[in-house]
Each structure stands twice: as structure tokens, then as C-alpha cells.
């Protein structure tokens, strides 16, 4: 299991934080793999989804 | 009164008129009854995926305070604004009155892009030099290419003559004529 750095405060703009929690293909890494707690995981997924909407993170690696 | 965070992705075609766009947008925000607590102008960023065939966008983040009634007005305006690729309006507990990670990230990315461009310009200059020398050699090649066509025609004529003379070696001479035609086409 890789060690992850999670600050107390973050939102969808903290791409350096969020990129730790997506795979190469753009999928969100499950909490059982990353080892973060449930509350943290809820915040991470929400932030990643917002960042995707704003084209800051990819949905997939197959965007045209 | 609530606190809101508004993120806009503006079409990159507006880059030259960005200041004018921002001024008019600020005006319309204050007309709707919003107080602007902080604006973060991030600037041009590469989009993670193309939106309406745009690969880049101009990002701005507004920290606003206003009434919920004003929000519906604002959303109506944003919905029909053609200069925006995306907008994201979010209610927040407290404003963040400092630049986010995105500004820093964008500045770094732009620096890298500039370095790349400079590197490319150098390579282009080198390629241009190489091309010049190539063109000279190609010009001499072209002259060579025209010569064999004439030769093949003469060979063809010879073959036809030989066909008339000796009808026994038909197959061999046919192959020859076909290859000759290919050469002519080229």
C-alpha cells in the first residue's frame, strides 16, 4: 500500500492532492486500497468529481 | 445572505478582450446585488479534455456574497452566456481569501511550455538549415528522375519491335513492358 499525503483542508483545486487518488486511467482509487477513512474518502471523491467537471482532471485516458 | 464560490471557464478566443469581459462581468454581478470578496484570475490553462473543441480555457474564481434570489438571476445569465465553456457555482461556509493551488500550477505549466517553445524554435531553425541543403540535393535528383522515363519509352519501343521480330518470347517481353509502364506512371 502506497503512503498518501492528505492535508486537513483541501478542495477541488488541490490537484496535487487529488492526483494521488486517481489511477493512470483516471479512475478513483477505492478507500480499501488507499487506506483513508470513510469521511476522507467522501470528500476526496466529491472533489475529484468537481475537478473533472471543470476539466482540471480527466474522466478517462481516452479523451479525444 | 450566503457565501458562494463561482468558477468560470471562459473561451480562449476572448483572451485579447479578457479585461473588458471581466469588467462587464463584475458590473453585472454588482448589479445583481453580489458583493465580490475576492477574485482569483488563474489565466490560460490546458483543459484535461476538449470542451466544444477547445483545448484551452481561461479560469477565474470569484468569492461572492449575495442573496439566494440573486443566485437564480445569476444562473440564468450564466446559462445563456456563449463566452463561457463551463461555470460552477457552489455555496461555501467561508470564503478562501487567497490564491488556490491552481494559480501556482498554471504559472509552472506556462513556464514549462515557454521552455518547450524555445527548444522547438531552436530545432526548427536547425531543420530549416537542413532543409535548405536537402532542397539543393533534391533539385539535382529531380533532373535524374526525368531521364529514366525517356529511357523506358525507348525500351518499350525496342520491346515492341522485338515482339514483332520474335513471337516466341511473348511472356518475357510482356513483363518487361508492364514494369516499364509502372516506371512511367511514377
Short mmCIF file of C-alpha atoms in Angstrom, two decimals:
data_model
loop_
_atom_site.label_atom_id
_atom_site.label_comp_id
_atom_site.label_asym_id
_atom_site.label_seq_id
_atom_site.Cartn_x
_atom_site.Cartn_y
_atom_site.Cartn_z
CA UNK A 1 0.00 0.00 0.00
CA UNK A 2 1.45 3.36 -1.01
CA UNK A 3 1.59 6.12 1.57
CA UNK A 4 -0.65 9.10 0.81
CA UNK A 5 -0.42 12.69 1.98
CA UNK A 6 -3.78 14.18 2.90
CA UNK A 7 -3.91 17.74 4.29
CA UNK A 8 -6.61 18.77 6.76
CA UNK A 9 -8.14 21.23 4.31
CA UNK A 10 -8.41 20.71 0.59
CA UNK A 11 -10.92 21.20 -2.22
CA UNK A 12 -11.24 20.56 -5.96
CA UNK A 13 -8.41 23.00 -6.78
CA UNK A 14 -5.73 20.97 -4.91
CA UNK A 15 -4.79 18.85 -7.89
CA UNK A 16 -1.52 17.68 -6.34
CA UNK A 17 -3.53 16.06 -3.53
CA UNK A 18 -6.29 14.63 -5.72
CA UNK A 19 -3.91 13.12 -8.29
CA UNK A 20 -2.76 10.68 -5.60
CA UNK A 21 -6.25 9.22 -5.55
CA UNK A 22 -6.80 8.54 -9.25
CA UNK A 23 -5.32 5.74 -11.35
CA UNK A 24 -3.47 6.23 -14.62
CA UNK A 25 -6.73 5.67 -16.46
CA UNK A 26 -8.49 8.33 -14.36
CA UNK A 27 -10.48 6.08 -12.03
CA UNK A 28 -10.94 7.00 -8.37
CA UNK A 29 -8.93 4.68 -6.12
CA UNK A 30 -11.11 2.88 -3.51
CA UNK A 31 -10.56 3.60 0.18
CA UNK A 32 -9.70 -0.02 0.91
CA UNK A 33 -6.67 0.42 -1.36
CA UNK A 34 -5.57 3.93 -0.36
CA UNK A 35 -6.31 3.36 3.34
CA UNK A 36 -8.06 6.69 4.05
CA UNK A 37 -11.10 6.73 6.33
CA UNK A 38 -14.69 6.93 5.10
CA UNK A 39 -15.18 10.64 5.78
CA UNK A 40 -11.98 11.49 3.94
CA UNK A 41 -12.93 9.25 1.02
CA UNK A 42 -16.32 11.01 0.66
CA UNK A 43 -14.57 14.37 0.46
CA UNK A 44 -11.95 13.09 -1.99
CA UNK A 45 -14.50 11.59 -4.40
CA UNK A 46 -16.63 14.74 -4.31
CA UNK A 47 -13.59 16.94 -5.00
CA UNK A 48 -12.39 14.73 -7.85
CA UNK A 49 -15.81 14.80 -9.48
CA UNK A 50 -15.94 18.60 -9.33
CA UNK A 51 -12.39 18.84 -10.68
CA UNK A 52 -13.39 16.57 -13.57
CA UNK A 53 -16.37 18.76 -14.41
CA UNK A 54 -14.08 21.81 -14.53
CA UNK A 55 -11.66 19.97 -16.87
CA UNK A 56 -8.91 20.03 -14.23
CA UNK A 57 -8.75 16.21 -14.11
CA UNK A 58 -9.62 13.73 -16.87
CA UNK A 59 -12.58 11.37 -16.70
CA UNK A 60 -10.59 8.77 -18.64
CA UNK A 61 -7.34 8.39 -20.56
CA UNK A 62 -9.28 8.03 -23.81
CA UNK A 63 -10.48 11.60 -24.31
CA UNK A 64 -10.32 12.57 -27.96
CA UNK B 1 -27.02 36.46 2.71
CA UNK B 2 -24.90 33.46 1.77
CA UNK B 3 -21.35 32.94 0.63
CA UNK B 4 -20.74 31.49 -2.81
CA UNK B 5 -17.80 30.43 -4.90
CA UNK B 6 -18.15 30.87 -8.67
CA UNK B 7 -15.65 29.27 -11.04
CA UNK B 8 -15.76 30.23 -14.71
CA UNK B 9 -14.03 28.74 -17.74
CA UNK B 10 -14.00 31.44 -20.39
CA UNK B 11 -13.47 30.69 -24.07
CA UNK B 12 -9.83 31.24 -25.03
CA UNK B 13 -10.89 33.35 -28.03
CA UNK B 14 -11.66 36.11 -25.51
CA UNK B 15 -8.06 36.25 -24.29
CA UNK B 16 -7.32 39.57 -26.01
CA UNK B 17 -10.56 41.12 -24.71
CA UNK B 18 -10.36 39.45 -21.31
CA UNK B 19 -10.11 42.66 -19.26
CA UNK B 20 -13.20 44.09 -20.94
CA UNK B 21 -15.10 40.85 -20.34
CA UNK B 22 -14.10 40.81 -16.67
CA UNK B 23 -15.10 44.44 -16.13
CA UNK B 24 -18.54 43.90 -17.65
CA UNK B 25 -19.00 40.68 -15.69
CA UNK B 26 -18.03 42.38 -12.42
CA UNK B 27 -20.53 45.13 -13.21
CA UNK B 28 -23.36 42.70 -13.84
CA UNK B 29 -22.51 40.86 -10.62
CA UNK B 30 -22.77 44.04 -8.56
CA UNK B 31 -26.00 44.98 -10.40
CA UNK B 32 -27.50 41.66 -9.29
CA UNK B 33 -26.62 42.51 -5.70
CA UNK B 34 -23.48 40.46 -5.18
CA UNK B 35 -20.51 41.60 -3.14
CA UNK B 36 -17.22 40.40 -4.56
CA UNK B 37 -14.98 39.41 -1.66
CA UNK B 38 -12.07 38.09 -3.74
CA UNK B 39 -11.25 37.29 -7.34
CA UNK B 40 -8.58 34.87 -8.41
CA UNK B 41 -7.56 35.23 -12.05
CA UNK B 42 -5.82 31.98 -12.90
CA UNK B 43 -5.44 32.63 -16.61
CA UNK B 44 -4.98 30.28 -19.52
CA UNK B 45 -4.84 26.58 -18.71
CA UNK B 46 -4.86 23.41 -20.76
CA UNK B 47 -8.16 21.58 -20.29
CA UNK B 48 -7.93 17.94 -19.20
CA UNK B 49 -10.23 17.11 -22.13
CA UNK B 50 -11.57 19.23 -25.01
CA UNK B 51 -14.81 21.14 -24.37
CA UNK B 52 -16.65 22.18 -27.56
CA UNK B 53 -13.39 21.53 -29.43
CA UNK B 54 -11.48 23.98 -27.20
CA UNK B 55 -8.22 22.68 -25.75
CA UNK B 56 -7.50 25.70 -23.55
CA UNK B 57 -9.60 27.87 -21.28
CA UNK B 58 -9.31 30.97 -19.11
CA UNK B 59 -10.09 30.28 -15.46
CA UNK B 60 -11.47 32.77 -12.92
CA UNK B 61 -12.68 32.09 -9.38
CA UNK B 62 -15.00 34.60 -7.68
CA UNK B 63 -15.76 34.63 -3.97
CA UNK B 64 -19.24 36.17 -3.70
CA UNK B 65 -21.74 37.14 -1.05
CA UNK B 66 -25.39 37.51 -2.03
CA UNK B 67 -29.00 36.53 -1.51
CA UNK B 68 -30.45 33.26 -2.83
CA UNK B 69 -32.83 35.25 -5.07
CA UNK B 70 -29.86 36.85 -6.81
CA UNK B 71 -28.37 33.41 -7.44
CA UNK B 72 -31.22 32.37 -9.72
CA UNK B 73 -30.72 35.60 -11.70
CA UNK B 74 -27.02 34.83 -11.98
CA UNK B 75 -27.63 31.25 -13.10
CA UNK B 76 -29.98 32.49 -15.81
CA UNK B 77 -27.28 34.81 -17.07
CA UNK B 78 -24.57 32.13 -16.95
CA UNK B 79 -26.71 29.56 -18.73
CA UNK B 80 -27.05 31.68 -21.87
CA UNK B 81 -23.55 33.18 -21.92
CA UNK B 82 -21.84 31.91 -25.07
CA UNK B 83 -18.39 33.08 -24.00
CA UNK B 84 -18.34 30.56 -21.12
CA UNK B 85 -17.34 26.94 -21.61
CA UNK B 86 -18.34 25.91 -18.07
CA UNK B 87 -19.38 27.50 -14.80
CA UNK B 88 -19.56 26.09 -11.30
CA UNK B 89 -21.46 27.88 -8.57
CA UNK B 90 -21.06 26.44 -5.09
CA UNK B 91 -22.27 27.58 -1.68
CA UNK B 92 -19.40 27.77 0.83
CA UNK B 93 -19.26 28.28 4.58
CA UNK B 94 -16.39 30.73 4.48
CA UNK B 95 -14.54 32.47 1.67
CA UNK B 96 -10.99 31.48 0.83
CA UNK B 97 -9.26 34.83 0.50
CA UNK B 98 -6.04 33.60 -1.03
CA UNK B 99 -4.92 32.20 -4.36
CA UNK B 100 -5.55 28.50 -4.75
CA UNK B 101 -3.10 25.82 -5.87
CA UNK B 102 -4.28 26.33 -9.46
CA UNK B 103 -2.56 29.70 -9.92
CA UNK B 104 0.78 28.27 -8.83
CA UNK B 105 0.25 25.20 -11.00
CA UNK B 106 -0.66 27.28 -14.06
CA UNK B 107 2.38 29.54 -13.70
CA UNK B 108 4.63 26.48 -13.54
CA UNK B 109 2.92 24.89 -16.54
CA UNK B 110 3.28 28.10 -18.55
CA UNK B 111 6.99 28.26 -17.70
CA UNK B 112 7.43 24.71 -18.94
CA UNK B 113 5.51 25.50 -22.13
CA UNK B 114 7.70 28.52 -22.78
CA UNK B 115 10.84 26.47 -22.32
CA UNK B 116 9.43 23.91 -24.75
CA UNK B 117 8.64 26.60 -27.31
CA UNK B 118 12.14 27.99 -27.07
CA UNK B 119 13.54 24.49 -27.56
CA UNK B 120 11.27 23.96 -30.56
CA UNK B 121 12.28 27.27 -32.12
CA UNK B 122 15.92 26.17 -31.90
CA UNK B 123 15.14 22.83 -33.51
CA UNK B 124 13.05 24.49 -36.24
CA UNK B 125 15.96 26.75 -37.10
CA UNK B 126 18.22 23.70 -37.38
CA UNK B 127 15.66 21.88 -39.52
CA UNK B 128 15.31 24.86 -41.82
CA UNK B 129 19.05 24.78 -42.40
CA UNK B 130 18.93 21.06 -43.08
CA UNK B 131 16.01 21.55 -45.48
CA UNK B 132 17.90 24.12 -47.49
CA UNK B 133 20.73 21.72 -48.10
CA UNK B 134 18.20 18.97 -48.88
CA UNK B 135 16.41 21.11 -51.45
CA UNK B 136 19.63 21.58 -53.35
CA UNK B 137 20.25 17.85 -53.45
CA UNK B 138 16.58 17.19 -54.38
CA UNK B 139 16.82 19.57 -57.32
CA UNK B 140 19.64 17.51 -58.72
CA UNK B 141 17.62 14.32 -58.02
CA UNK B 142 14.62 15.64 -59.99
CA UNK B 143 16.79 16.07 -63.00
CA UNK B 144 17.86 12.43 -62.68
CA UNK B 145 14.23 11.22 -62.34
CA UNK B 146 13.14 12.71 -65.68
CA UNK B 147 15.89 10.95 -67.57
CA UNK B 148 14.85 7.31 -66.92
CA UNK B 149 11.28 7.98 -68.20
CA UNK B 150 12.61 8.80 -71.57
CA UNK B 151 14.82 5.76 -71.42
CA UNK B 152 11.90 3.47 -70.57
CA UNK B 153 9.90 4.74 -73.51
CA UNK B 154 12.75 3.93 -75.80
CA UNK B 155 13.00 0.48 -74.20
CA UNK B 156 9.28 -0.05 -74.84
CA UNK B 157 9.65 0.72 -78.45
CA UNK B 158 12.51 -1.70 -78.63
CA UNK B 159 10.35 -4.36 -76.99
CA UNK B 160 7.54 -3.85 -79.46
CA UNK B 161 9.98 -4.21 -82.24
CA UNK B 162 11.34 -7.38 -80.67
CA UNK B 163 7.75 -8.71 -80.30
CA UNK B 164 7.22 -8.31 -83.97
CA UNK B 165 10.51 -9.93 -84.68
CA UNK B 166 10.20 -12.91 -82.32
CA UNK B 167 6.74 -14.00 -81.14
CA UNK B 168 8.15 -16.89 -79.13
CA UNK B 169 9.38 -14.84 -76.14
CA UNK B 170 5.99 -13.16 -75.61
CA UNK B 171 5.73 -13.74 -71.85
CA UNK B 172 9.11 -12.29 -71.03
CA UNK B 173 8.63 -9.20 -73.15
CA UNK B 174 5.15 -8.57 -71.66
CA UNK B 175 6.60 -8.49 -68.15
CA UNK B 176 9.16 -6.03 -69.32
CA UNK B 177 6.56 -3.73 -70.84
CA UNK B 178 4.43 -3.80 -67.65
CA UNK B 179 7.32 -2.80 -65.46
CA UNK B 180 8.14 -0.08 -67.89
CA UNK B 181 4.58 1.29 -67.67
CA UNK B 182 4.87 1.40 -63.88
CA UNK B 183 8.00 3.41 -64.15
CA UNK B 184 6.31 5.86 -66.47
CA UNK B 185 3.44 6.33 -64.04
CA UNK B 186 5.80 7.15 -61.22
#
